[in-house]
Short mmCIF file of C-alpha atoms in Angstrom, two decimals:
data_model
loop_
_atom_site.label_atom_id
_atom_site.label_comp_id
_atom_site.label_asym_id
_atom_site.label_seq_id
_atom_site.Cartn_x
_atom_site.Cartn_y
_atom_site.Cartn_z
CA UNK A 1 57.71 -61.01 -37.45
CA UNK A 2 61.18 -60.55 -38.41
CA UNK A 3 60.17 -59.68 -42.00
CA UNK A 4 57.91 -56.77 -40.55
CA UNK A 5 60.65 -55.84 -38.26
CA UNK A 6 62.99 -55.58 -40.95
CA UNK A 7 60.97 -53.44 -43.07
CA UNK A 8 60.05 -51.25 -39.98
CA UNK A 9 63.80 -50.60 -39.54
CA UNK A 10 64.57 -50.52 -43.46
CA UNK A 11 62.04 -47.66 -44.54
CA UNK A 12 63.37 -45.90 -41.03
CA UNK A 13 66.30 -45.72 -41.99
CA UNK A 14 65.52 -44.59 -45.55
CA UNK A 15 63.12 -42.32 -44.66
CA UNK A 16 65.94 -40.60 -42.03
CA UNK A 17 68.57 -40.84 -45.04
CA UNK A 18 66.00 -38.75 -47.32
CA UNK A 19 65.69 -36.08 -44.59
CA UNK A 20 69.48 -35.40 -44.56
CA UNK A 21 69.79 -35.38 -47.90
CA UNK A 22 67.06 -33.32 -48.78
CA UNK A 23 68.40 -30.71 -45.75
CA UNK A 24 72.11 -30.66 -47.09
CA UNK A 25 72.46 -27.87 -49.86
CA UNK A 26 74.62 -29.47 -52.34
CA UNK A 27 72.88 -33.41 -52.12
CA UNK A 28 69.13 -31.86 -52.90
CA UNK A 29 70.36 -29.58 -55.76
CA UNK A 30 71.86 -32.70 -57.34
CA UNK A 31 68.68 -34.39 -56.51
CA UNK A 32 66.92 -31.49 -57.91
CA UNK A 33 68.78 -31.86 -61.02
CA UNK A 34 68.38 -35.44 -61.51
CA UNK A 35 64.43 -34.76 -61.40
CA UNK A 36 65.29 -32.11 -63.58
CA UNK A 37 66.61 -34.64 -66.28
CA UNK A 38 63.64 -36.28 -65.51
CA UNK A 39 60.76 -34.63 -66.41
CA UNK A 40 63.36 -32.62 -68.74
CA UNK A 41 62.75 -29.10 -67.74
CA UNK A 42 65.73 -26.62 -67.24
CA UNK A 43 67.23 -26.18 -63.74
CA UNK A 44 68.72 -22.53 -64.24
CA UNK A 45 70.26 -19.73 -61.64
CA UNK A 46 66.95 -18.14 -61.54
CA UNK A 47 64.69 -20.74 -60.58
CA UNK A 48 67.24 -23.64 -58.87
CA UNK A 49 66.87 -22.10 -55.49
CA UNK A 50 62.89 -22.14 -55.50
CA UNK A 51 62.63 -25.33 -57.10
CA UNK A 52 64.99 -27.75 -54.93
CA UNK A 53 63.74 -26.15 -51.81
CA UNK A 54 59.98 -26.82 -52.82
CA UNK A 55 61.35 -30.55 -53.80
CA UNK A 56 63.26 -30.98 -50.57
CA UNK A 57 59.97 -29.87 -48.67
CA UNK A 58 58.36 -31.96 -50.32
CA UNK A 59 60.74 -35.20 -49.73
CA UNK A 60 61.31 -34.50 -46.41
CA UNK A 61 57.57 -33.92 -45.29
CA UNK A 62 57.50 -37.49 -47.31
CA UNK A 63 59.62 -39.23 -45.10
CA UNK A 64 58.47 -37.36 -42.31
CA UNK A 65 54.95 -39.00 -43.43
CA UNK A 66 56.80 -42.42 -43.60
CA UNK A 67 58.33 -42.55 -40.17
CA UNK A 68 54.77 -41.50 -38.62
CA UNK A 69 52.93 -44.08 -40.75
CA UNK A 70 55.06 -47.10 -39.98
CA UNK A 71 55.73 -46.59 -36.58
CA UNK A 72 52.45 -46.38 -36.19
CA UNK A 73 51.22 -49.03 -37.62
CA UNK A 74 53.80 -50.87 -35.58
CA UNK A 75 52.18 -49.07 -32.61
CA UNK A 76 49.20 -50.63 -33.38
CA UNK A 77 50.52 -54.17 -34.32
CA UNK A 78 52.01 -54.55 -30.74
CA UNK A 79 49.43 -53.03 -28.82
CA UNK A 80 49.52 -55.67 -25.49
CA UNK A 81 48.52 -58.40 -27.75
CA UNK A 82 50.36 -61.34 -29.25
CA UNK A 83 48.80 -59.44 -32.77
CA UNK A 84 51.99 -58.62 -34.18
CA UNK A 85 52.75 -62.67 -34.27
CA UNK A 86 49.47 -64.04 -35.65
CA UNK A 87 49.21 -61.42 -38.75
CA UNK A 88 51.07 -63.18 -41.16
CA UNK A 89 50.71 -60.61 -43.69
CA UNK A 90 51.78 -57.94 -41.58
CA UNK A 91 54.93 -56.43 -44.07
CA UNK A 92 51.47 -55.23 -46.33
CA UNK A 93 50.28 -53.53 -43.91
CA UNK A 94 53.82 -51.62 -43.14
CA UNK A 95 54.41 -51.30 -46.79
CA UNK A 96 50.79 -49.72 -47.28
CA UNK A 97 51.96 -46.90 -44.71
CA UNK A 98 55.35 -45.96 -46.35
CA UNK A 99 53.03 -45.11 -49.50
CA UNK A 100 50.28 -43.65 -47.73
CA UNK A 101 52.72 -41.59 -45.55
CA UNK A 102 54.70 -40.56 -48.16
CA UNK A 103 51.31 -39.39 -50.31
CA UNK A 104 50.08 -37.77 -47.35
CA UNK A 105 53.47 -35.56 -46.53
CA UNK A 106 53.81 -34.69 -50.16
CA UNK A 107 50.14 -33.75 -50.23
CA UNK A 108 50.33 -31.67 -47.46
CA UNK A 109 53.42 -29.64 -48.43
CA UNK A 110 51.08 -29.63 -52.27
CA UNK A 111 48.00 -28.11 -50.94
CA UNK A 112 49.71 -25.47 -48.21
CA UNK A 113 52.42 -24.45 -51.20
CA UNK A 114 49.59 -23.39 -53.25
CA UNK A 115 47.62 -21.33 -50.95
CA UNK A 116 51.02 -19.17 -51.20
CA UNK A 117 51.12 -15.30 -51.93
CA UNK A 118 50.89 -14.38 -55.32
CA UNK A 119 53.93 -12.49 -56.33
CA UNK A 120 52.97 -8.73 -55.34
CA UNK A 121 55.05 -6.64 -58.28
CA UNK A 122 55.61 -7.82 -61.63
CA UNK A 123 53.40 -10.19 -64.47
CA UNK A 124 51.94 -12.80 -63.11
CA UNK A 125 51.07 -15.84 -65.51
CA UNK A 126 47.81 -18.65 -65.91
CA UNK A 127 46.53 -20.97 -68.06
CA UNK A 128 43.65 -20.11 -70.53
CA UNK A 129 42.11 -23.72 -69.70
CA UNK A 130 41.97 -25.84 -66.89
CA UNK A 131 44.19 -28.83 -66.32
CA UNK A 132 43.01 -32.84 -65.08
CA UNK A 133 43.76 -34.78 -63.23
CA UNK A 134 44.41 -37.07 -67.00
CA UNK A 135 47.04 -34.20 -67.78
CA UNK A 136 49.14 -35.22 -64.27
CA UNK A 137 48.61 -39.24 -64.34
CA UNK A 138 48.33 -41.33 -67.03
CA UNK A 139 45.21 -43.11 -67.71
CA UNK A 140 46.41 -46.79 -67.36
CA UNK A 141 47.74 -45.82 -64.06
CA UNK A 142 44.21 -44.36 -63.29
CA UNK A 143 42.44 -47.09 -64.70
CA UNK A 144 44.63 -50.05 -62.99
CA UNK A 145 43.63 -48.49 -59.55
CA UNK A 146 39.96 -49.33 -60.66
CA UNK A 147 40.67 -52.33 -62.21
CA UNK A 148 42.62 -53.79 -59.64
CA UNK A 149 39.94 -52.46 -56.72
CA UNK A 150 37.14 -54.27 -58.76
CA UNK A 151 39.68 -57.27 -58.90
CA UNK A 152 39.99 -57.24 -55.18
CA UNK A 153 36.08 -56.59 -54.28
CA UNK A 154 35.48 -59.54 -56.90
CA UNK A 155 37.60 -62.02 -55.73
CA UNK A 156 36.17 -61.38 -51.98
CA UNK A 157 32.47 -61.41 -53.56
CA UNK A 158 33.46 -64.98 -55.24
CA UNK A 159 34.75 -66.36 -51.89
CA UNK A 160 31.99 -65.54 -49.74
CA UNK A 161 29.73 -66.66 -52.85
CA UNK A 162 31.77 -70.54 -53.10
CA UNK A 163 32.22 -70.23 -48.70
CA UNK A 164 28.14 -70.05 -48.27
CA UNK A 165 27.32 -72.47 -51.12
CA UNK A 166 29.84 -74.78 -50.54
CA UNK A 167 31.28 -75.13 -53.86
CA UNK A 168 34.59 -75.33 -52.57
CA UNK A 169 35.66 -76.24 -49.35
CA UNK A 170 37.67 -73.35 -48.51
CA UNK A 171 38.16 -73.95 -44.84
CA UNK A 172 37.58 -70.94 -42.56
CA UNK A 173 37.81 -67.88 -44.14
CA UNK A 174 37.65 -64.57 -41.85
CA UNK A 175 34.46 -62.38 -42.85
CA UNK A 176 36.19 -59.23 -41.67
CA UNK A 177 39.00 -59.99 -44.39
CA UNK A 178 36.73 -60.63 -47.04
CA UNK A 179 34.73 -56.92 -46.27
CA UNK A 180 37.96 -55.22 -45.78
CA UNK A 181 38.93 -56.81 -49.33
CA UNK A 182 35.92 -55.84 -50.87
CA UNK A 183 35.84 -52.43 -49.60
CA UNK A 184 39.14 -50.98 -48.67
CA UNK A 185 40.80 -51.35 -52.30
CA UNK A 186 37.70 -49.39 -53.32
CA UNK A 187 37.38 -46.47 -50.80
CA UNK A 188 41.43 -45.75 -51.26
CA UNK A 189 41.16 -45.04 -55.08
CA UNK A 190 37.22 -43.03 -54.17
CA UNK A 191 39.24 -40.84 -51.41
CA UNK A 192 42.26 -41.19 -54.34
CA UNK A 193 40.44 -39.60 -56.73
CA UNK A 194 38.67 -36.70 -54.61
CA UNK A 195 41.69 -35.63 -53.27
CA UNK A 196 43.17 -35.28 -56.49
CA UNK A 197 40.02 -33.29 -57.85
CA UNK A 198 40.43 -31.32 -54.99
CA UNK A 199 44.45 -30.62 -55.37
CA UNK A 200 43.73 -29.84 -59.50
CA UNK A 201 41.74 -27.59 -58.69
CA UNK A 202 44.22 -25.71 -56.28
CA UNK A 203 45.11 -22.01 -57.60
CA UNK A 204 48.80 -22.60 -59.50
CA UNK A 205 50.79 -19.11 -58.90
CA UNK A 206 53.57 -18.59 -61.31
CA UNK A 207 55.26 -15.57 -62.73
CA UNK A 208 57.08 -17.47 -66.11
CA UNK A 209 56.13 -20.30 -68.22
CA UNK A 210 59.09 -22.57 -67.07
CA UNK A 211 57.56 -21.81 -63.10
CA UNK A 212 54.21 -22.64 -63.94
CA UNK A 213 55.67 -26.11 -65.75
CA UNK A 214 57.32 -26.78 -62.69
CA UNK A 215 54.62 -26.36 -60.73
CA UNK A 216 52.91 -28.88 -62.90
CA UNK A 217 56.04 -31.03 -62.58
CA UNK A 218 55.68 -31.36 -58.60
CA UNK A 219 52.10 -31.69 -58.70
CA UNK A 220 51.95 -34.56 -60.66
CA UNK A 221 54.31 -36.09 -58.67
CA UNK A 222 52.36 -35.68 -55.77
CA UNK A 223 49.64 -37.15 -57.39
CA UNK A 224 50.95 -40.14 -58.76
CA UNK A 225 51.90 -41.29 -55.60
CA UNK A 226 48.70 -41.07 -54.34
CA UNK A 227 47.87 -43.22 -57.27
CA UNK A 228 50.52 -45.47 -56.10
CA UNK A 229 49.02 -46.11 -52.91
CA UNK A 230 45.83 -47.15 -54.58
CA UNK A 231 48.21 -49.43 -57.23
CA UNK A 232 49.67 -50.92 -54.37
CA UNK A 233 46.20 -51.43 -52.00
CA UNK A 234 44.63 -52.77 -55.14
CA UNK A 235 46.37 -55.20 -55.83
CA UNK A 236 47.30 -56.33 -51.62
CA UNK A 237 43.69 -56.94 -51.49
CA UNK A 238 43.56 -60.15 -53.66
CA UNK A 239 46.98 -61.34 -52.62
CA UNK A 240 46.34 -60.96 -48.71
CA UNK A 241 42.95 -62.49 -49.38
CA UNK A 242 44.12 -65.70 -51.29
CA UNK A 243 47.06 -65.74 -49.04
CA UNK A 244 44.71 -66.31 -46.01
CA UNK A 245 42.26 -68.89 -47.80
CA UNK A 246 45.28 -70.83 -48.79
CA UNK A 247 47.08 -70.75 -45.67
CA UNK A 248 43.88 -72.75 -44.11
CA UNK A 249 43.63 -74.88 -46.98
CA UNK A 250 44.67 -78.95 -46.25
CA UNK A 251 45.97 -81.01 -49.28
CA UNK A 252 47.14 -79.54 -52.79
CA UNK A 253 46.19 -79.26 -55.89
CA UNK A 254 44.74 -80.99 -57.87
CA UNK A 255 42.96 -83.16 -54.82
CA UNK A 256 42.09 -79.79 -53.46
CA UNK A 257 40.76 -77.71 -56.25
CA UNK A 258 40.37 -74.64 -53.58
CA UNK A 259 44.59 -74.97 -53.64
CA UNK A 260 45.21 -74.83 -56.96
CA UNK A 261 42.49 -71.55 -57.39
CA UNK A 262 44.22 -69.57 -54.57
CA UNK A 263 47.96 -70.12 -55.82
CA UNK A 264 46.87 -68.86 -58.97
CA UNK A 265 45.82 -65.60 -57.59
CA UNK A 266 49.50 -64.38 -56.50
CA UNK A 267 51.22 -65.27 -60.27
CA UNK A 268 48.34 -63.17 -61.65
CA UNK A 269 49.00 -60.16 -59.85
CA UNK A 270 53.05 -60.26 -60.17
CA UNK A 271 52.39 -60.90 -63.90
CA UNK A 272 49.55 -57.95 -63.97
CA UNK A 273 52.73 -55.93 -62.02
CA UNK A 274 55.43 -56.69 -64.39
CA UNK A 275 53.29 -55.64 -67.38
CA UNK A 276 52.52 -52.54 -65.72
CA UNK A 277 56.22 -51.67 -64.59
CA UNK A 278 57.16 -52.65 -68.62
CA UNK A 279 54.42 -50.39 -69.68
CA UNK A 280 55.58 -47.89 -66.99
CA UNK A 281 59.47 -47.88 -68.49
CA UNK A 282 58.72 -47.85 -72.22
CA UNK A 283 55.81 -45.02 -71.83
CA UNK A 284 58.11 -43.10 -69.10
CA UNK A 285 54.81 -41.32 -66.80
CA UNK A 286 57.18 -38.96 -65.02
CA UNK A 287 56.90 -36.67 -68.30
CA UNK A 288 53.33 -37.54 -69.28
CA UNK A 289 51.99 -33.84 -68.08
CA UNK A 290 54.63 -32.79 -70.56
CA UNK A 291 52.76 -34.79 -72.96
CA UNK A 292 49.78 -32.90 -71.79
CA UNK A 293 50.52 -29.63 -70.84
CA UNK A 294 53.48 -28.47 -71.95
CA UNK A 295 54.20 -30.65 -75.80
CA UNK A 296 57.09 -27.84 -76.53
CA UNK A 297 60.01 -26.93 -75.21
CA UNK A 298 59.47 -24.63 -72.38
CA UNK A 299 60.20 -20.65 -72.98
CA UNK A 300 61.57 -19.42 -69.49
CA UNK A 301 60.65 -15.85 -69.98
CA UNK A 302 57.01 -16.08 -71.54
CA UNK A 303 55.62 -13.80 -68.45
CA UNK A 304 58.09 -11.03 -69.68
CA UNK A 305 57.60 -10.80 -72.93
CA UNK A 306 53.51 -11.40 -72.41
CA UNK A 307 53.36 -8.41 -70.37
CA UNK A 308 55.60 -6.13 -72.47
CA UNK A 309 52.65 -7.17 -74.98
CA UNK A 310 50.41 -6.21 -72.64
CA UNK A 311 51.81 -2.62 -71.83
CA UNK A 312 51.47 -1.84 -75.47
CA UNK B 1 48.27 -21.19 -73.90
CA UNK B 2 48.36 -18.60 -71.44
CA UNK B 3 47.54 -15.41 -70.14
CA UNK B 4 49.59 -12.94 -68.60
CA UNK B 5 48.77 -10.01 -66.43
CA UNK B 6 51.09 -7.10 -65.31
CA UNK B 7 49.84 -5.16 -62.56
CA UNK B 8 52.54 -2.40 -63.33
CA UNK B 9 50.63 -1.77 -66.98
CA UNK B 10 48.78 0.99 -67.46
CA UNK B 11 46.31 -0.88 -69.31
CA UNK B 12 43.51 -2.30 -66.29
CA UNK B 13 43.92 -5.61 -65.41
CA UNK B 14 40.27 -6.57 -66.62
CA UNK B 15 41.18 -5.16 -69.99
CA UNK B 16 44.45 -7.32 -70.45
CA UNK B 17 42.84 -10.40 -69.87
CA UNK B 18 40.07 -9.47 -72.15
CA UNK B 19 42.20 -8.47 -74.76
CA UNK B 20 44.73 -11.08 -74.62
CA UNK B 21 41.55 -13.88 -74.73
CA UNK B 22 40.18 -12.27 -77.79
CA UNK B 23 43.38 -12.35 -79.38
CA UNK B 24 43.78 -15.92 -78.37
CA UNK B 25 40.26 -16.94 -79.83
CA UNK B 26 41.03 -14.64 -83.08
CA UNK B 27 44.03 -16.63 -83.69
CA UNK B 28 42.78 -19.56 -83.70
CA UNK B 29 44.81 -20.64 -79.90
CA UNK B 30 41.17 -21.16 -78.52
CA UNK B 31 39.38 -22.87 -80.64
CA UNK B 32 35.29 -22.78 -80.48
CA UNK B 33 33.52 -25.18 -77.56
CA UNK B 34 37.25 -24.32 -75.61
CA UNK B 35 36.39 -23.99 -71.92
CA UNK B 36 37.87 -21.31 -70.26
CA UNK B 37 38.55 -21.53 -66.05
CA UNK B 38 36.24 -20.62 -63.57
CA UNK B 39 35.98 -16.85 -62.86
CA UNK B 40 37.42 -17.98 -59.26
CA UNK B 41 40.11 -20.34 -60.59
CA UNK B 42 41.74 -17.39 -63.26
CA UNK B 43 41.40 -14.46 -60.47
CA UNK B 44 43.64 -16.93 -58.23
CA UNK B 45 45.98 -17.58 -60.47
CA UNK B 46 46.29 -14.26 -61.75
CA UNK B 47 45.74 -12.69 -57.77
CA UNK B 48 43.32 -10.80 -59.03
CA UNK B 49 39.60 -10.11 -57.64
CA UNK B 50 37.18 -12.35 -59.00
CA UNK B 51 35.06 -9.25 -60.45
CA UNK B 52 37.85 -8.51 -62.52
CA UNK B 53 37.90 -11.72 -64.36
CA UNK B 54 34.34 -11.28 -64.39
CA UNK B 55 33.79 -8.47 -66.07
CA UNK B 56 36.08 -9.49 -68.75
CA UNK B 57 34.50 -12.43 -69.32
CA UNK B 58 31.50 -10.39 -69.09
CA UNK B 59 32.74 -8.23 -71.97
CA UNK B 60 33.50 -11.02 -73.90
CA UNK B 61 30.43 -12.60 -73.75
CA UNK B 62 28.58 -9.25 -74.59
CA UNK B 63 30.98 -9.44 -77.94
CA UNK B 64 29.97 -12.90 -78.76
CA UNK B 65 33.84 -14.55 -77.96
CA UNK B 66 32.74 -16.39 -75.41
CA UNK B 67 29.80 -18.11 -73.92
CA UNK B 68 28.62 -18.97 -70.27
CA UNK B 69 26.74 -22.12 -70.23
CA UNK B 70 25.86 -21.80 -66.44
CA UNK B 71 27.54 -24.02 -63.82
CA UNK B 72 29.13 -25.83 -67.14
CA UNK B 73 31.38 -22.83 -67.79
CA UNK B 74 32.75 -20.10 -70.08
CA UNK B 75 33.18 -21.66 -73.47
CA UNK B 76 34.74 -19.78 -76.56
CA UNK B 77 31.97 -19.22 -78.55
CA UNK B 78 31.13 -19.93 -82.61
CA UNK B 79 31.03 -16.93 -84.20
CA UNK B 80 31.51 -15.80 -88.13
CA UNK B 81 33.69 -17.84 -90.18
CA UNK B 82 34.14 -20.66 -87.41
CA UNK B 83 30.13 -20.44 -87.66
CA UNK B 84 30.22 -21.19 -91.38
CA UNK B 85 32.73 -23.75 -90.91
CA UNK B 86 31.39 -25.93 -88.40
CA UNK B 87 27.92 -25.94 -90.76
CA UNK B 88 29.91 -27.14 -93.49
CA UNK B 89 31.38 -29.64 -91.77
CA UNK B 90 28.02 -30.95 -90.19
CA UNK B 91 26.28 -30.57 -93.92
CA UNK B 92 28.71 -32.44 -95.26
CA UNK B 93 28.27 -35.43 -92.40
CA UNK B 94 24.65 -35.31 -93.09
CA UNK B 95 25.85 -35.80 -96.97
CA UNK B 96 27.79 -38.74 -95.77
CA UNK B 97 24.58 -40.17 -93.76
CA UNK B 98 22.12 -39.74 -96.90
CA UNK B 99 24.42 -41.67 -99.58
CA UNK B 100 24.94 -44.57 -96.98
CA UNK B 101 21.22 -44.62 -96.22
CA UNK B 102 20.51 -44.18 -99.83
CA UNK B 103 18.02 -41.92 -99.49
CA UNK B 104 16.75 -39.98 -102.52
CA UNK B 105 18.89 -36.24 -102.15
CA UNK B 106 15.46 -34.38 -102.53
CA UNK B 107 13.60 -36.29 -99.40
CA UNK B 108 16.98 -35.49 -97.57
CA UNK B 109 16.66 -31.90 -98.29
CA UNK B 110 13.05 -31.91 -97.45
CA UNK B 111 13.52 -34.10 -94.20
CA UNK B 112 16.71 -31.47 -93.51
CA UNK B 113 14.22 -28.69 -93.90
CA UNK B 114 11.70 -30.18 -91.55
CA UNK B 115 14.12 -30.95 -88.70
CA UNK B 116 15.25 -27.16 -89.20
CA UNK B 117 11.88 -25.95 -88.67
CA UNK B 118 11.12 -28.01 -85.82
#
């Protein structure tokens, strides 16, 4: 309890920390700047303003999304029952909300921005081909969310499989756990992936090159932290699981073979994690729509010399 | 690559994207089997009305740039030298296949005529 307490109170507190920041002029342009260096696209006079207000929108609907999603999960973890003391694995569940509250404010802020007004005078600037979701996330990212769903749905398939035959005496393990397991992991990265169709294929106004790049820029950061939430579900699923067949376990290994299975389970995914964050560091996804989209430098006044072209 | 349209031009809107996608294709930006947005996805980006876009891809397609392959999309089309091209290349794959099969060059030519008048 005092674990999920603490994290209640921890992403809070962040989450209220992010709103300020994001709402005080001078602390979101730096931010702005810093995500600037990141995805290494230029931060000038002309497009500064539009940019770190569509990035503090974006953070602070994000923590908005955060506060709502924790507290009410906690809401429902206390609801007049002694609930909130028997789930042991409760700090998942409040961890699965900061992600999926943060996705869902980001999101939001994503799909309204680009039902905005196309720019009524002037050239206006698109894309001769469509864009992926591959040009936003990378694939490894996209394929670990399967992976790691059919890891979860597996592992819950295998313990009903060795519960009903009796291959292993695996003590009592919950049914509802092992469908939410097999399923959940699944449905996030299905709903995941259709929201992310969906958002692609959202109109992207721009009026230059370097706007339309930094619409690209926000968008796929919106939609790798959907992918995140999928990452994160994924790979909860087998360690909640094992967690709960090992907590009703008796003896250790190796007189208890079912022991020695379900510890192995929890190195597996932290391994499977720290080869993903390595592979995450050295391959740097924050620029991988660069990659895609946008392989040279960024002209900032394509638009204007397009439609001079254009008059002629 | 990308396509720009200036409502303040005197040149229509219709005709800017045309021209600028024909340009694009004739340089060699667009390559053949390319696949251009939807008619709906270029209007919104552009804020223009969907008929616009749709009459220059109309236009296009009437010229032989581009293709509609119905609900698979507008694809830049083969045409002339790209034409040529693209045979060679395939003709020289089916070379490839015939010496690793080790099939006698005249049967190839024969079989090669049959499949083309199939």
């Amino acid at each position: 309890m005092q674990a999920t307490a603490f994290l209640l109170i921890g992403f809070t507190v962040h989450a209220v920390i992010m709103i300020v920041l994001y709402s005080r002029g001078a602390s979101r342009a730096a931010r702005a700047h810093r995500f600037a260096r990141t995805v290494d696209l230029a931060l000038d006079e002309t497009n500064e303003p539009a940019v770190t207000r569509r990035l503090a929108r974006r953070e602070r609907a994000g923590a908005i999304g955060v506060i709502v999603a924790v507290w009410s999960v906690a809401a429902w973890l206390y609801v007049g029952t002694d609930l909130f003391e028997r789930i042991t694995y409760a700090p998942f569940l409040v961890v699965a909300a900061v992600f999926a509250g943060h996705a869902t404010g980001n999101g939001v802020v994503a799909w309204r921005e680009s039902t905005r007004p196309t720019a009524s005078a002037g050239p206006r600037i698109a894309r001769a081909s469509t864009p992926t979701h591959a040009d936003y996330v990378p694939g490894y990212e996209r394929w670990s969310t399967w992976v790691l769903a059919g890891a979860s749905a597996l592992l819950a398939a295998a313990a009903a499989l060795v519960d009903r035959t009796g291959l292993l005496d695996l003590g009592e393990v919950p049914a509802g756990l092992l469908v939410l397991c097999g399923v959940v992991p699944a449905a996030v990265v299905v709903v995941d992936e259709l929201l992310a169709h969906r958002l692609v294929q959202q109109r992207q106004v721009a009026t230059t090159s370097l706007e339309l790049a930094w619409d690209d820029a926000l968008r796929a950061r919106t939609l790798r932290d959907l992918t995140t939430l999928s990452l994160f579900v994924g790979a909860a699923g087998p360690v909640v699981l094992s967690g709960v067949i090992s907590d009703g376990l008796e003896g250790g290994w190796p007189a208890n073979p079912a022991v020695g299975v379900t510890l192995a389970v929890l190195p597996i995914i932290l391994v499977a994690g720290a080869v993903m964050t390595v592979v995450s560091l050295v391959s740097n996804p924050q620029r991988h729509f660069r990659q895609r989209l946008w392989p040279a430098p960024v002209p900032a006044d394509q638009a204007a010399q397009a439609g001079q072209a254009a008059h002629r | 690559m990308m396509l720009v349209v200036d409502p303040a031009s005197h040149v229509p809107p219709y005709e800017q994207v045309r021209a600028q996608i024909d340009t694009l294709v004739s340089q060699g930006g667009l390559v053949p089997g390319h696949r251009l947005p939807t008619v709906r996805r270029l209007a919104e980006d552009l804020g223009l009305a969907a008929n616009t876009v749709a009459r220059a891809y109309r236009e296009l397609e009437q010229n032989g740039v581009v293709i509609t392959r119905g609900r698979a999309g507008t694809f830049v089309a083969l045409r002339g030298a790209d034409r040529e091209r693209e045979a060679r290349i395939a003709a020289g794959q089916f070379a490839q296949r015939v010496r690793e099969l080790e099939v006698d060059p005249v049967r190839a030519l024969d079989l090669a005529r049959e499949a083309l008048e199939r």
